[in-house]
């Protein structure tokens, strides 16, 4: 394990970043590390370099500092990259490259774990938040930090449901609950609650989904026209791919939305038979065995064809 404070010794300016389109784990981890460093190093300038996360996370400390851009000349002594590789942090990448020391904390199996000066990459961890918990140490927690870590954990484990939930994950969660925050409210407001429009889009995506490979694969897509009609963006599609995956008989679910002309952000989910991180990596993305993503270009038809060819290589009974 690394010693975060030791690594930050002598630093005057510290940056904390995470992946583009930050999810609950990314946002919770950044918020938790930010609070810890601010408390432990009160004289150090600490900046957050993260796209604005969904408003459901607005109560997390540091949220108001997320989504800001930075002057190119800002020089960082230490630069944290959380829940991501360096190439997936968007505008923060240019700053990371110039930083004196880069520290990577992540749990993606697709992360080579050798990119930065200091790498703490643990694929067995449920979430980056779980790793941040360990790095901060139980004795340095407070109620607000606990809440941020808890949010990270529930989002990446589907509220302690997915196979990445370990006994250790639950033991950590138990420690966090000792702080007495209103966890059912937090779960409802950040994980389950949907706006009317989000639910309508979910409905559309389910309605227009298609089954193939004898019902073992399911796919659906949201195009620009639909996004414009509902005034929706990427934050409105959270959970759709999971709903597709639970269709009886489905082994692998694909959800994609148009990010530009003939360009899609693809989400993949698996019930275990197919390692979707391999599929995503083949197309330049990455992730975990049961949850991964990538960007693809072409018509919906082309993209589906390409994806299913790679999925079939692993799908029992469909190998060519
Ligand atoms: P998503 O489908 O966007 O919810 O992503 C599922 C999992 O795969 C998350 O852990 C993401 O961080 C990861 N992931 C998504 N896209 C990429 C990518 N392009 N490169 C690496 N990991 C990704
Ligand atoms: Mn993430
Ligand atoms: Mn994560």
mmCIF file with all atom_site columns, N, CA, C and O in Angstrom, residues 213-214 216 251-252 270 272-275 311-320:
data_model
loop_
_atom_site.group_PDB
_atom_site.id
_atom_site.type_symbol
_atom_site.label_atom_id
_atom_site.label_alt_id
_atom_site.label_comp_id
_atom_site.label_asym_id
_atom_site.label_entity_id
_atom_site.label_seq_id
_atom_site.pdbx_PDB_ins_code
_atom_site.Cartn_x
_atom_site.Cartn_y
_atom_site.Cartn_z
_atom_site.occupancy
_atom_site.B_iso_or_equiv
_atom_site.pdbx_formal_charge
_atom_site.auth_seq_id
_atom_site.auth_comp_id
_atom_site.auth_asym_id
_atom_site.auth_atom_id
_atom_site.pdbx_PDB_model_num
ATOM 1  N N  . UNK A 1 213 ? -28.288 -13.422 -30.864 1.00 0.00 ? 213 UNK A N  1
ATOM 2  C CA . UNK A 1 213 ? -27.527 -14.590 -30.364 1.00 0.00 ? 213 UNK A CA 1
ATOM 3  C C  . UNK A 1 213 ? -28.424 -15.473 -29.496 1.00 0.00 ? 213 UNK A C  1
ATOM 4  O O  . UNK A 1 213 ? -28.094 -15.769 -28.341 1.00 0.00 ? 213 UNK A O  1
ATOM 5  N N  . UNK A 1 214 ? -29.544 -15.865 -30.056 1.00 0.00 ? 214 UNK A N  1
ATOM 6  C CA . UNK A 1 214 ? -30.490 -16.738 -29.340 1.00 0.00 ? 214 UNK A CA 1
ATOM 7  C C  . UNK A 1 214 ? -30.917 -16.158 -27.991 1.00 0.00 ? 214 UNK A C  1
ATOM 8  O O  . UNK A 1 214 ? -31.097 -16.896 -27.017 1.00 0.00 ? 214 UNK A O  1
ATOM 9  N N  . UNK A 1 216 ? -29.173 -14.339 -26.015 1.00 0.00 ? 216 UNK A N  1
ATOM 10 C CA . UNK A 1 216 ? -28.088 -14.196 -25.022 1.00 0.00 ? 216 UNK A CA 1
ATOM 11 C C  . UNK A 1 216 ? -27.514 -12.788 -25.014 1.00 0.00 ? 216 UNK A C  1
ATOM 12 O O  . UNK A 1 216 ? -26.801 -12.399 -24.096 1.00 0.00 ? 216 UNK A O  1
ATOM 13 N N  . UNK A 1 251 ? -27.008 -12.852 -21.385 1.00 0.00 ? 251 UNK A N  1
ATOM 14 C CA . UNK A 1 251 ? -25.657 -13.008 -20.830 1.00 0.00 ? 251 UNK A CA 1
ATOM 15 C C  . UNK A 1 251 ? -24.881 -11.708 -20.945 1.00 0.00 ? 251 UNK A C  1
ATOM 16 O O  . UNK A 1 251 ? -23.991 -11.427 -20.157 1.00 0.00 ? 251 UNK A O  1
ATOM 17 N N  . UNK A 1 252 ? -25.227 -10.938 -21.972 1.00 0.00 ? 252 UNK A N  1
ATOM 18 C CA . UNK A 1 252 ? -24.435 -9.750  -22.265 1.00 0.00 ? 252 UNK A CA 1
ATOM 19 C C  . UNK A 1 252 ? -25.353 -8.626  -22.765 1.00 0.00 ? 252 UNK A C  1
ATOM 20 O O  . UNK A 1 252 ? -26.171 -8.851  -23.665 1.00 0.00 ? 252 UNK A O  1
ATOM 21 N N  . UNK A 1 270 ? -22.084 -7.840  -18.341 1.00 0.00 ? 270 UNK A N  1
ATOM 22 C CA . UNK A 1 270 ? -22.091 -9.285  -18.522 1.00 0.00 ? 270 UNK A CA 1
ATOM 23 C C  . UNK A 1 270 ? -22.594 -9.956  -17.260 1.00 0.00 ? 270 UNK A C  1
ATOM 24 O O  . UNK A 1 270 ? -22.461 -9.414  -16.153 1.00 0.00 ? 270 UNK A O  1
ATOM 25 N N  . UNK A 1 272 ? -21.310 -12.811 -16.487 1.00 0.00 ? 272 UNK A N  1
ATOM 26 C CA . UNK A 1 272 ? -20.141 -13.576 -16.044 1.00 0.00 ? 272 UNK A CA 1
ATOM 27 C C  . UNK A 1 272 ? -19.504 -14.434 -17.116 1.00 0.00 ? 272 UNK A C  1
ATOM 28 O O  . UNK A 1 272 ? -18.297 -14.656 -17.103 1.00 0.00 ? 272 UNK A O  1
ATOM 29 N N  . UNK A 1 273 ? -20.287 -14.926 -18.062 1.00 0.00 ? 273 UNK A N  1
ATOM 30 C CA . UNK A 1 273 ? -19.740 -15.837 -19.079 1.00 0.00 ? 273 UNK A CA 1
ATOM 31 C C  . UNK A 1 273 ? -18.782 -15.109 -20.027 1.00 0.00 ? 273 UNK A C  1
ATOM 32 O O  . UNK A 1 273 ? -17.809 -15.686 -20.506 1.00 0.00 ? 273 UNK A O  1
ATOM 33 N N  . UNK A 1 274 ? -19.074 -13.862 -20.293 1.00 0.00 ? 274 UNK A N  1
ATOM 34 C CA . UNK A 1 274 ? -18.244 -13.073 -21.211 1.00 0.00 ? 274 UNK A CA 1
ATOM 35 C C  . UNK A 1 274 ? -17.487 -12.009 -20.418 1.00 0.00 ? 274 UNK A C  1
ATOM 36 O O  . UNK A 1 274 ? -18.084 -11.305 -19.605 1.00 0.00 ? 274 UNK A O  1
ATOM 37 N N  . UNK A 1 275 ? -16.171 -11.920 -20.634 1.00 0.00 ? 275 UNK A N  1
ATOM 38 C CA . UNK A 1 275 ? -15.371 -10.878 -19.988 1.00 0.00 ? 275 UNK A CA 1
ATOM 39 C C  . UNK A 1 275 ? -15.464 -9.619  -20.863 1.00 0.00 ? 275 UNK A C  1
ATOM 40 O O  . UNK A 1 275 ? -14.759 -9.502  -21.861 1.00 0.00 ? 275 UNK A O  1
ATOM 41 N N  . UNK A 1 311 ? -17.948 -10.301 -28.991 1.00 0.00 ? 311 UNK A N  1
ATOM 42 C CA . UNK A 1 311 ? -18.653 -10.976 -27.884 1.00 0.00 ? 311 UNK A CA 1
ATOM 43 C C  . UNK A 1 311 ? -18.789 -12.465 -28.189 1.00 0.00 ? 311 UNK A C  1
ATOM 44 O O  . UNK A 1 311 ? -18.572 -13.314 -27.317 1.00 0.00 ? 311 UNK A O  1
ATOM 45 N N  . UNK A 1 312 ? -19.110 -12.777 -29.456 1.00 0.00 ? 312 UNK A N  1
ATOM 46 C CA . UNK A 1 312 ? -19.317 -14.182 -29.851 1.00 0.00 ? 312 UNK A CA 1
ATOM 47 C C  . UNK A 1 312 ? -18.073 -15.035 -29.598 1.00 0.00 ? 312 UNK A C  1
ATOM 48 O O  . UNK A 1 312 ? -18.174 -16.217 -29.280 1.00 0.00 ? 312 UNK A O  1
ATOM 49 N N  . UNK A 1 313 ? -16.890 -14.404 -29.702 1.00 0.00 ? 313 UNK A N  1
ATOM 50 C CA . UNK A 1 313 ? -15.645 -15.147 -29.481 1.00 0.00 ? 313 UNK A CA 1
ATOM 51 C C  . UNK A 1 313 ? -15.604 -15.752 -28.079 1.00 0.00 ? 313 UNK A C  1
ATOM 52 O O  . UNK A 1 313 ? -14.888 -16.705 -27.826 1.00 0.00 ? 313 UNK A O  1
ATOM 53 N N  . UNK A 1 314 ? -16.335 -15.132 -27.158 1.00 0.00 ? 314 UNK A N  1
ATOM 54 C CA . UNK A 1 314 ? -16.327 -15.618 -25.780 1.00 0.00 ? 314 UNK A CA 1
ATOM 55 C C  . UNK A 1 314 ? -17.632 -16.279 -25.366 1.00 0.00 ? 314 UNK A C  1
ATOM 56 O O  . UNK A 1 314 ? -17.685 -16.964 -24.348 1.00 0.00 ? 314 UNK A O  1
ATOM 57 N N  . UNK A 1 315 ? -18.686 -16.043 -26.115 1.00 0.00 ? 315 UNK A N  1
ATOM 58 C CA . UNK A 1 315 ? -20.007 -16.537 -25.695 1.00 0.00 ? 315 UNK A CA 1
ATOM 59 C C  . UNK A 1 315 ? -20.093 -18.063 -25.848 1.00 0.00 ? 315 UNK A C  1
ATOM 60 O O  . UNK A 1 315 ? -19.910 -18.578 -26.952 1.00 0.00 ? 315 UNK A O  1
ATOM 61 N N  . UNK A 1 316 ? -20.372 -18.770 -24.756 1.00 0.00 ? 316 UNK A N  1
ATOM 62 C CA . UNK A 1 316 ? -20.457 -20.225 -24.862 1.00 0.00 ? 316 UNK A CA 1
ATOM 63 C C  . UNK A 1 316 ? -21.453 -20.623 -25.955 1.00 0.00 ? 316 UNK A C  1
ATOM 64 O O  . UNK A 1 316 ? -22.566 -20.120 -26.004 1.00 0.00 ? 316 UNK A O  1
ATOM 65 N N  . UNK A 1 317 ? -21.014 -21.506 -26.844 1.00 0.00 ? 317 UNK A N  1
ATOM 66 C CA . UNK A 1 317 ? -21.883 -21.990 -27.913 1.00 0.00 ? 317 UNK A CA 1
ATOM 67 C C  . UNK A 1 317 ? -21.854 -21.142 -29.167 1.00 0.00 ? 317 UNK A C  1
ATOM 68 O O  . UNK A 1 317 ? -22.491 -21.466 -30.158 1.00 0.00 ? 317 UNK A O  1
ATOM 69 N N  . UNK A 1 318 ? -21.140 -20.009 -29.129 1.00 0.00 ? 318 UNK A N  1
ATOM 70 C CA . UNK A 1 318 ? -21.133 -19.125 -30.306 1.00 0.00 ? 318 UNK A CA 1
ATOM 71 C C  . UNK A 1 318 ? -19.744 -18.900 -30.902 1.00 0.00 ? 318 UNK A C  1
ATOM 72 O O  . UNK A 1 318 ? -19.591 -18.152 -31.846 1.00 0.00 ? 318 UNK A O  1
ATOM 73 N N  . UNK A 1 319 ? -18.744 -19.536 -30.304 1.00 0.00 ? 319 UNK A N  1
ATOM 74 C CA . UNK A 1 319 ? -17.384 -19.329 -30.797 1.00 0.00 ? 319 UNK A CA 1
ATOM 75 C C  . UNK A 1 319 ? -17.279 -19.795 -32.251 1.00 0.00 ? 319 UNK A C  1
ATOM 76 O O  . UNK A 1 319 ? -17.858 -20.819 -32.590 1.00 0.00 ? 319 UNK A O  1
ATOM 77 N N  . UNK A 1 320 ? -16.605 -18.973 -33.053 1.00 0.00 ? 320 UNK A N  1
ATOM 78 C CA . UNK A 1 320 ? -16.467 -19.364 -34.456 1.00 0.00 ? 320 UNK A CA 1
ATOM 79 C C  . UNK A 1 320 ? -15.102 -19.999 -34.709 1.00 0.00 ? 320 UNK A C  1
ATOM 80 O O  . UNK A 1 320 ? -14.162 -19.804 -33.974 1.00 0.00 ? 320 UNK A O  1
#
